[in-house]
mmCIF file of C-alpha atoms and ligand atoms in Angstrom:
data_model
loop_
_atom_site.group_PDB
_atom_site.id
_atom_site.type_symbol
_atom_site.label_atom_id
_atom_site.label_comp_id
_atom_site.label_asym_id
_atom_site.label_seq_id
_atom_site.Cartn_x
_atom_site.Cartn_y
_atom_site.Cartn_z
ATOM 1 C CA UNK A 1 10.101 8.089 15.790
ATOM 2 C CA UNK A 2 13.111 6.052 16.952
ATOM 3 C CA UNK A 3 12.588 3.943 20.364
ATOM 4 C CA UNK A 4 13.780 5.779 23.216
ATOM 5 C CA UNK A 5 15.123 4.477 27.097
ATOM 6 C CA UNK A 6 13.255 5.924 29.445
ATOM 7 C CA UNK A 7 16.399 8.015 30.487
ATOM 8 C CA UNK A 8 16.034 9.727 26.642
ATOM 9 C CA UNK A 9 19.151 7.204 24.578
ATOM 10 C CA UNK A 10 18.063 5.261 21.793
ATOM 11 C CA UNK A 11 17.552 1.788 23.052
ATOM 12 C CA UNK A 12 20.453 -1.047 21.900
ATOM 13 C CA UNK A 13 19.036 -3.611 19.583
ATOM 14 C CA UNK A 14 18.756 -6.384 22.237
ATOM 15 C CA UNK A 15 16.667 -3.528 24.180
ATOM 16 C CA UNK A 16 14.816 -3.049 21.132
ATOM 17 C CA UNK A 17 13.887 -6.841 21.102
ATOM 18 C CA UNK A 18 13.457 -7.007 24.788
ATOM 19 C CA UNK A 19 10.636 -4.103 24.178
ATOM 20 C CA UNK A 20 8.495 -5.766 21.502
ATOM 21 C CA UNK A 21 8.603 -9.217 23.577
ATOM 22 C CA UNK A 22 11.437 -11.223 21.794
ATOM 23 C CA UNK A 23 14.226 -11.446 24.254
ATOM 24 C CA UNK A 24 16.489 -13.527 24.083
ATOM 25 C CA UNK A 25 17.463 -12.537 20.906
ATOM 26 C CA UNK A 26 16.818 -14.572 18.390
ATOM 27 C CA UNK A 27 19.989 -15.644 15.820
ATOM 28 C CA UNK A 28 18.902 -15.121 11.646
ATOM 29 C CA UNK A 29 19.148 -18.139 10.655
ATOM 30 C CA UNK A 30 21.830 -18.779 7.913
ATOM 31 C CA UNK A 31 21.408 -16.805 4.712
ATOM 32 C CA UNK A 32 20.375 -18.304 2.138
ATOM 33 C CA UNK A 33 20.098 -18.009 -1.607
ATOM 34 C CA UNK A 34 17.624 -15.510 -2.590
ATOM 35 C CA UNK A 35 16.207 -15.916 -6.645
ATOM 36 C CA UNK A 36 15.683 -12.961 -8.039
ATOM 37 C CA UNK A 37 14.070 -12.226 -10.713
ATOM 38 C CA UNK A 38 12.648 -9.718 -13.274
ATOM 39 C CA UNK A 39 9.351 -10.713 -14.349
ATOM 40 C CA UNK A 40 5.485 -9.279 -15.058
ATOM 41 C CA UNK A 41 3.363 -8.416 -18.672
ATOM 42 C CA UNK A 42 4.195 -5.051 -18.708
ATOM 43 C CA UNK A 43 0.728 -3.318 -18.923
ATOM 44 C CA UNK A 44 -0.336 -0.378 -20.392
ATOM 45 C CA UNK A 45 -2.016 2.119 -18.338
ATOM 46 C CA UNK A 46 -4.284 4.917 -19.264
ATOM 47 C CA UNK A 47 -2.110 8.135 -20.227
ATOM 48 C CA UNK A 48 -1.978 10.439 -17.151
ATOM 49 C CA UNK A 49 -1.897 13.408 -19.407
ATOM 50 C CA UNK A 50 -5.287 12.683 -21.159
ATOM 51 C CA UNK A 51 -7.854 15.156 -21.432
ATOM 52 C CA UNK A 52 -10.840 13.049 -20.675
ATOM 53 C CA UNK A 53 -8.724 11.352 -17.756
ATOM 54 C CA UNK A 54 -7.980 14.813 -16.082
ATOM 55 C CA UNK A 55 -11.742 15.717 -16.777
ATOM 56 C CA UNK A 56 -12.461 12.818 -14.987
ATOM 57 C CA UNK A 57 -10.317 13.570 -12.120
ATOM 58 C CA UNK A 58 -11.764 17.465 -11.723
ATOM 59 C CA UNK A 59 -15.334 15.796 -11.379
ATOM 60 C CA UNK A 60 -14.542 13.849 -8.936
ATOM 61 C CA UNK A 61 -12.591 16.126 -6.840
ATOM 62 C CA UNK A 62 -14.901 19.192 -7.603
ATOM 63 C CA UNK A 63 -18.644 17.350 -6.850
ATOM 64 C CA UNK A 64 -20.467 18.248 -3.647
ATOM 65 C CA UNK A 65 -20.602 15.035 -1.575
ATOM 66 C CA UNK A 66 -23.099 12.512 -2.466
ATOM 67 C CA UNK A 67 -24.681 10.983 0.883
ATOM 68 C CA UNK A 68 -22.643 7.942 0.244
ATOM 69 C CA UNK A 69 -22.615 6.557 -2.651
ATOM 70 C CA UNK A 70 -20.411 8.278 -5.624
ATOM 71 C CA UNK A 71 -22.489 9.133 -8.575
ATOM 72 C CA UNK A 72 -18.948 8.210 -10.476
ATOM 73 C CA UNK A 73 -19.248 4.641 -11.888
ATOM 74 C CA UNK A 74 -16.697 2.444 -10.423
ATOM 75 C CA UNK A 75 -14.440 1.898 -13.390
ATOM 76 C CA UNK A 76 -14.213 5.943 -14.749
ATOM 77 C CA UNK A 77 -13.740 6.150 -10.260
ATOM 78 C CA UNK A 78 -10.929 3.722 -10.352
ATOM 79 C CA UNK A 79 -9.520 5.263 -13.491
ATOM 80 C CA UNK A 80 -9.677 8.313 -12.135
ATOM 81 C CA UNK A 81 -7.670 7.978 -8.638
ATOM 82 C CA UNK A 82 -5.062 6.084 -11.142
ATOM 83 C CA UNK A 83 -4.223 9.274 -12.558
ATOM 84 C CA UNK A 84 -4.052 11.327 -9.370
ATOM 85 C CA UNK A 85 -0.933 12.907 -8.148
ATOM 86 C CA UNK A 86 -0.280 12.940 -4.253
ATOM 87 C CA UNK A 87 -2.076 16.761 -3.776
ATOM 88 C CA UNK A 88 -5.111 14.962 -5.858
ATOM 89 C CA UNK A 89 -5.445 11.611 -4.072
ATOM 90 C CA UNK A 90 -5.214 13.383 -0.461
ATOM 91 C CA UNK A 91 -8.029 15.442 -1.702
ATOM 92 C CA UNK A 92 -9.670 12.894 -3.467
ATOM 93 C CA UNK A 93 -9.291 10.637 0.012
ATOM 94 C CA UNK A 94 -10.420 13.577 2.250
ATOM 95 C CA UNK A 95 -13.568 14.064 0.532
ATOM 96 C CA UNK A 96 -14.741 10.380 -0.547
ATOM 97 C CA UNK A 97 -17.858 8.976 0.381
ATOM 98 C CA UNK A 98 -17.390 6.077 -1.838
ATOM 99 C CA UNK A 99 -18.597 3.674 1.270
ATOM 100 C CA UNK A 100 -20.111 3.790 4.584
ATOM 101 C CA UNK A 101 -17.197 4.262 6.294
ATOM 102 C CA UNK A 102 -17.327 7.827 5.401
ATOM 103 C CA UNK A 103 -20.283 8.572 7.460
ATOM 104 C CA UNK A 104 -18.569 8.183 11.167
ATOM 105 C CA UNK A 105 -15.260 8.930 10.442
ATOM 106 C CA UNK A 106 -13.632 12.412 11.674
ATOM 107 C CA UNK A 107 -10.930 12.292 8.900
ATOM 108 C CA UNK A 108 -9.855 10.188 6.467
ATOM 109 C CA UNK A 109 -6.036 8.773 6.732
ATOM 110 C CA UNK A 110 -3.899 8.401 3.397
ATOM 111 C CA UNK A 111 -0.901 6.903 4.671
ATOM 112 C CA UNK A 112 2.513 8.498 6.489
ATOM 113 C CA UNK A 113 5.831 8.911 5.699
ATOM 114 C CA UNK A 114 8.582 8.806 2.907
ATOM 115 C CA UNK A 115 6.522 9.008 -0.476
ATOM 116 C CA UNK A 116 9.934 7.905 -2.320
ATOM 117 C CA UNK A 117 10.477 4.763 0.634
ATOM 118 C CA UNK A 118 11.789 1.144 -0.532
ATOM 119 C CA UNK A 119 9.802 -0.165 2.185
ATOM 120 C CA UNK A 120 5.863 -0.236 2.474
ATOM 121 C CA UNK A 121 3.827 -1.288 5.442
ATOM 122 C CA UNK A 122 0.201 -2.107 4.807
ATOM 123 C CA UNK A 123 -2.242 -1.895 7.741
ATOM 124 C CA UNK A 124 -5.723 -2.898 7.882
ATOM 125 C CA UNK A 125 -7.587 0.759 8.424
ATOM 126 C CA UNK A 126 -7.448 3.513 11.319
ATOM 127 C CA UNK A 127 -8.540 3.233 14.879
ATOM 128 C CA UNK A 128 -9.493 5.633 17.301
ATOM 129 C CA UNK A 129 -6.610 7.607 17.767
ATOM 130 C CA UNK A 130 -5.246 7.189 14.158
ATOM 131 C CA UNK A 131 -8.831 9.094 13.436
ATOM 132 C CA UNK A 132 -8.267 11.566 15.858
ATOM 133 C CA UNK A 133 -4.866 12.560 14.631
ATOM 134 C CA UNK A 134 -4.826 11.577 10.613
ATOM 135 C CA UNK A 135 -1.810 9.125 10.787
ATOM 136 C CA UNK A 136 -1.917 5.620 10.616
ATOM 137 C CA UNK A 137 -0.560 3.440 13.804
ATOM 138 C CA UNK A 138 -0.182 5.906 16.283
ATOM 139 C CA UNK A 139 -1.880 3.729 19.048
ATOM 140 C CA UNK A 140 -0.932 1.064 21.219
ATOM 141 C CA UNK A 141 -0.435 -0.951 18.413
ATOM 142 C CA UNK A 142 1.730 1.578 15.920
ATOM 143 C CA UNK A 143 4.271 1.551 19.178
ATOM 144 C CA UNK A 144 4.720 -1.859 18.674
ATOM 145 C CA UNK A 145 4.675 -1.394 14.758
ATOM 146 C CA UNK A 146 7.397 1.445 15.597
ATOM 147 C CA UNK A 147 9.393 -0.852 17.864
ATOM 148 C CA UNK A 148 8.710 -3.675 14.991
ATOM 149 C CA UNK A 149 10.591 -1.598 12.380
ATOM 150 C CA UNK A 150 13.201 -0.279 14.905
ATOM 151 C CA UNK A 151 14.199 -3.902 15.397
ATOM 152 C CA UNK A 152 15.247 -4.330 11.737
ATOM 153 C CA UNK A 153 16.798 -1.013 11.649
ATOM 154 C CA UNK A 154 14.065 0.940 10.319
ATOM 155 C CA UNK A 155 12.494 3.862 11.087
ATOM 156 C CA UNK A 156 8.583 5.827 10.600
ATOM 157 C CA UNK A 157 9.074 8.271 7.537
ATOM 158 C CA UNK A 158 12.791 6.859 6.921
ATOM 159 C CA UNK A 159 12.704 5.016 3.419
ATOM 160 C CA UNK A 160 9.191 3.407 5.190
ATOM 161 C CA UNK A 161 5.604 4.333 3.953
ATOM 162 C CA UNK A 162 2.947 3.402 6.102
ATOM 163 C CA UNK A 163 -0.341 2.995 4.931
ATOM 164 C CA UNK A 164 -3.873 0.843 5.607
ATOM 165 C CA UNK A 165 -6.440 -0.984 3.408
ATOM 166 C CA UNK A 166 -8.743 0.968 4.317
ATOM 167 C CA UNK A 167 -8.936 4.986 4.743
ATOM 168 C CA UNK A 168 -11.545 5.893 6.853
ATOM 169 C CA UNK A 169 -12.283 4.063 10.688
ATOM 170 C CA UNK A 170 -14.552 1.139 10.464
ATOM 171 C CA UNK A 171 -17.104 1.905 13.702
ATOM 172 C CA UNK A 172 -15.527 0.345 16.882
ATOM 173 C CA UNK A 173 -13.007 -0.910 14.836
ATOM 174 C CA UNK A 174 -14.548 -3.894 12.949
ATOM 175 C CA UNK A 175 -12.943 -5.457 10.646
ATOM 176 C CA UNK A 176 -13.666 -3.958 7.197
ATOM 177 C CA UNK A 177 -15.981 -5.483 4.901
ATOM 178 C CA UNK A 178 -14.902 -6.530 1.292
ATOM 179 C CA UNK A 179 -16.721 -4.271 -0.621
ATOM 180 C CA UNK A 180 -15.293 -1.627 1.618
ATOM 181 C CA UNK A 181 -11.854 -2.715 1.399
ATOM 182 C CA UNK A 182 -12.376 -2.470 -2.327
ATOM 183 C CA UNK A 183 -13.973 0.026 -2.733
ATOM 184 C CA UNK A 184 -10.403 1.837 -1.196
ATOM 185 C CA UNK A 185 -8.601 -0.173 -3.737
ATOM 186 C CA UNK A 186 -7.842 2.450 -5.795
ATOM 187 C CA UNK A 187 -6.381 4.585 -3.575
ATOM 188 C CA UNK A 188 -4.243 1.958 -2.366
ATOM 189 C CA UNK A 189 -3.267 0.924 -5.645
ATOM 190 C CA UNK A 190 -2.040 4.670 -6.551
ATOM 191 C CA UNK A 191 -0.335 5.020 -3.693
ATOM 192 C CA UNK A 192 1.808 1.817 -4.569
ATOM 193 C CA UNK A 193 2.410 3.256 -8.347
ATOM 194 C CA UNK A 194 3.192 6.856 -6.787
ATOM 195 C CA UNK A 195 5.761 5.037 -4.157
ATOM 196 C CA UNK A 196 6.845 2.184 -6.127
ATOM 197 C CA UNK A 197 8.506 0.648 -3.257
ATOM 198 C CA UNK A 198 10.766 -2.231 -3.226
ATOM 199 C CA UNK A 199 9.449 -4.118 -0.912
ATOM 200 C CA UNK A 200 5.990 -4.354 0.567
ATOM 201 C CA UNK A 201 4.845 -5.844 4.022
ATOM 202 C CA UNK A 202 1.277 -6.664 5.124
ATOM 203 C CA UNK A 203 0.057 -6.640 8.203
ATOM 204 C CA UNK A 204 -2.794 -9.227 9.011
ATOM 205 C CA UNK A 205 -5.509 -10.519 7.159
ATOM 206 C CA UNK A 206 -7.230 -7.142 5.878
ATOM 207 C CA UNK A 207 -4.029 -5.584 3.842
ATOM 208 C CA UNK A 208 -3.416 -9.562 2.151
ATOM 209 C CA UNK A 209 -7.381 -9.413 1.471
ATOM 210 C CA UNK A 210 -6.945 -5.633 0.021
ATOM 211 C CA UNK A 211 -3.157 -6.468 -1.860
ATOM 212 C CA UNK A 212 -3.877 -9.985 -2.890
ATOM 213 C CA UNK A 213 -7.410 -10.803 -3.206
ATOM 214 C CA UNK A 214 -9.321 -13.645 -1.243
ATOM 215 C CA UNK A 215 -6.856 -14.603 0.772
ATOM 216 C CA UNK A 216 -6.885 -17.760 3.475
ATOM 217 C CA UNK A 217 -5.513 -17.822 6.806
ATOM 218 C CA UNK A 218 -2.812 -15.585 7.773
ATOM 219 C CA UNK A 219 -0.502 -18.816 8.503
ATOM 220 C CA UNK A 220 -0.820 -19.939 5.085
ATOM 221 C CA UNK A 221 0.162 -16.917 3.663
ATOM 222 C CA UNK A 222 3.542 -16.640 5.861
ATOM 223 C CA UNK A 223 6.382 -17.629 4.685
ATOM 224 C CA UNK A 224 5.458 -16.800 1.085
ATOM 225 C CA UNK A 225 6.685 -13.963 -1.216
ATOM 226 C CA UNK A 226 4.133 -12.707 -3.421
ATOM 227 C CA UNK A 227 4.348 -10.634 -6.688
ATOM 228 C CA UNK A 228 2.147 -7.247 -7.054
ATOM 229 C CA UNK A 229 2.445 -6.376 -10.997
ATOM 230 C CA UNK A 230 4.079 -2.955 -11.111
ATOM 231 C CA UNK A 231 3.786 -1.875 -14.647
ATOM 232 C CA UNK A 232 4.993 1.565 -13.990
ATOM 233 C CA UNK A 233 8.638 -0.062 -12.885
ATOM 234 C CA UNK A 234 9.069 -1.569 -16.014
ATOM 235 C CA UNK A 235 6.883 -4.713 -16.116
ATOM 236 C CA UNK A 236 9.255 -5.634 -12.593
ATOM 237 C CA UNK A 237 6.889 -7.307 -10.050
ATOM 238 C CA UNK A 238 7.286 -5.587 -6.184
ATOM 239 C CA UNK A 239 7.934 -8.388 -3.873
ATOM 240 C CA UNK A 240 5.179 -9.015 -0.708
ATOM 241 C CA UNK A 241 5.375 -10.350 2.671
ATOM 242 C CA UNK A 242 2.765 -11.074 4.659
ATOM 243 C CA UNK A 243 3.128 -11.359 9.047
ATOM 244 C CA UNK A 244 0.769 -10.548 11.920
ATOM 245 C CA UNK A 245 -1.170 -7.230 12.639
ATOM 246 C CA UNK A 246 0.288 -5.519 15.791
ATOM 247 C CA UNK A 247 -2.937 -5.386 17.462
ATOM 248 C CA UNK A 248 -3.385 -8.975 17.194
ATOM 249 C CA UNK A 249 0.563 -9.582 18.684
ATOM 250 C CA UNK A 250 -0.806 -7.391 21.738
ATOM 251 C CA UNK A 251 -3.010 -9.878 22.424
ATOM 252 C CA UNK A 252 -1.357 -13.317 21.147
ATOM 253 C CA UNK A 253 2.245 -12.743 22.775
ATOM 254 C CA UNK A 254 3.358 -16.471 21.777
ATOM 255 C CA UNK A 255 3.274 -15.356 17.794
ATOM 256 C CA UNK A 256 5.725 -12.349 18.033
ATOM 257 C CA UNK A 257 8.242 -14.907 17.739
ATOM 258 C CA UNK A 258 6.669 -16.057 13.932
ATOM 259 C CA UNK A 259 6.130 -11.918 13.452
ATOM 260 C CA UNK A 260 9.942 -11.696 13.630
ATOM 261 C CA UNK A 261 11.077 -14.076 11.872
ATOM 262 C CA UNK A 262 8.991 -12.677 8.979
ATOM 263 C CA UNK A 263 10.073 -9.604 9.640
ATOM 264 C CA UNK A 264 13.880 -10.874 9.613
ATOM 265 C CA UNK A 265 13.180 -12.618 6.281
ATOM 266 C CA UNK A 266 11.662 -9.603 4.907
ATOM 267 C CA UNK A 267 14.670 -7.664 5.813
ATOM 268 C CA UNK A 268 17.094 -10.564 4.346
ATOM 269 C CA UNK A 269 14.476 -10.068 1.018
ATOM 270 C CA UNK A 270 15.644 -6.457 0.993
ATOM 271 C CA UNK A 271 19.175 -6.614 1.036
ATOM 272 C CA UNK A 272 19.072 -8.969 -1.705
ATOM 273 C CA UNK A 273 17.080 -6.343 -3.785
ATOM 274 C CA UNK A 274 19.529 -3.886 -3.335
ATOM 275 C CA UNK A 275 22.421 -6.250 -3.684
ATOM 276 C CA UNK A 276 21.063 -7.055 -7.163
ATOM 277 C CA UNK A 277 19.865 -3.622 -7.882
ATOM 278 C CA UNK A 278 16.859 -4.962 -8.661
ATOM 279 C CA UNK A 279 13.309 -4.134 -8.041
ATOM 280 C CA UNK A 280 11.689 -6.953 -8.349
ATOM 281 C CA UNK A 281 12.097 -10.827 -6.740
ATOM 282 C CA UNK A 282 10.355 -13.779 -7.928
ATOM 283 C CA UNK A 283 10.944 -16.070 -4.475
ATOM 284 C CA UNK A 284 12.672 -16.420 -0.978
ATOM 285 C CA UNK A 285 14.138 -19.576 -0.752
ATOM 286 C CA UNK A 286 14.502 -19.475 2.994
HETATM 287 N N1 URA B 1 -4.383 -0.580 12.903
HETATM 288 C C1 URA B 1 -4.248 -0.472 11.563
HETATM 289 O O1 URA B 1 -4.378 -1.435 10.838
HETATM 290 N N2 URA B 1 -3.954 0.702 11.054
HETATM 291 C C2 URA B 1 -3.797 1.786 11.791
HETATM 292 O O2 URA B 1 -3.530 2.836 11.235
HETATM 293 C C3 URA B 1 -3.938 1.654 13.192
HETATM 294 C C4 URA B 1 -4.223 0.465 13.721
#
């Protein structure tokens, strides 16, 4: 949802700013040149229209729910959800009980917005509200997040996915563990190959952990552009940012500032995609 004045107008982009805490404006710095290029093993993945892999897929989606634990093994599990079409993996999501976090959650929460989007944010896992209602960031901080995209012209559901580590609320909103976080790494991964945006984003510590493995501090991981393999783009590699969660800039003001110049660089990362048509970039020389 665009960000509104309080009399009802869109707000201007310095208002825009102003609202997520970085007036004065701050200038891009100078453009500079972006490498792109095509690279990646291509890999082969298990054929979607296999018998045994459908077969796989209707047990999952059929069985009664396990207290926790899936009966599945992980590998035929993670084979499994790599087959699923959107219908399947909202199913799939809806009825897992892969991990704990199953047991206190209302819903589960795939992900929002345009399934076809260049651009894919990467949260950490729902809150409260996001719980309540089935849609990632619609709390205090997916306002910011909203004001965050409207800053670099974007917009919730316009060529932007949005979409956590995690599926299911972690209780009082701990961070979630490792084995939970991978345990949703299927789901994740599928929704990546369904999307096969052009550019991915993550937001804090939890969505690196989940996109990139053991991951250090978030500062050390700034400023870098990563390379998820993306076999089903044609061995092309999909670009990733990393930059602060919102929740944690609603409580450390004095890094919005570092947030938007990510966020700036991520946006100067994207036009050179789509300047060079391509999908995939090797590094950001900024
Ligand atoms: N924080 C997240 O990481 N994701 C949400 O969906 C909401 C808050």
């Amino acid at each position: 949802m665009m960000a509104k004045k309080p009399s009802g107008g869109p707000l201007t982009h310095v208002q825009l700013l102003r609202e997520i805490g970085l007036s004065p404006q701050w200038q891009l710095r100078e453009q500079r040149a972006v490498a792109l290029a095509a690279q990646g093993v291509p890999v082969t993945l298990p054929d979607e229209r296999c018998p045994a892999m459908a077969n796989a897929i209707a047990a999952i989606t059929e069985l009664p729910p396990p207290p926790v634990a899936t009966a599945v093994p992980a590998f035929a599990r993670s084979q499994a959800i790599a087959g699923m079409s959107w219908e399947q993996l909202q199913h799939s999501v809806a009825a897992c009980r892969a991990c704990v976090l199953c047991q206190q959650r209302r819903q589960a929460v795939l992900g929002v917005g345009d399934v076809a989007a260049g651009w894919l944010f990467i949260g950490e896992g729902p809150g409260a509200e996001e719980d309540a209602r089935g849609e990632p960031f619609v709390g205090p901080a997916g306002q910011l997040l909203d004001a965050m995209l409207a800053a670099i012209g974007l917009q919730r559901g316009k060529d932007v996915y949005i979409a956590n580590a995690v599926k299911c609320r972690p209780p009082n909103n701990r961070t979630p563990e490792a084995t939970e976080i991978a345990t949703c790494a299927p789901y994740l991964q599928r929704q990546i190959a369904l999307i096969q945006p052009r550019l991915i984003v993550l937001l804090g510590r939890a969505a690196a952990h989940a996109l990139l493995g053991e991951v250090g501090s978030l500062a050390s991981l700034r400023g870098q552009t990563f390379a998820y393999p993306a076999p089903q783009a044609g061995g092309h590699a999909i670009p990733v940012v990393v930059t602060y969660h919102p929740a944690y800039l609603l409580r450390t003001l004095t890094d919005k500032a570092k947030a938007w110049e990510d966020l700036c660089r991520a946006r100067r990362l994207m036009r050179a995609i789509q300047a060079t048509g391509s999908q995939a970039a090797q590094s950001l020389h900024a």
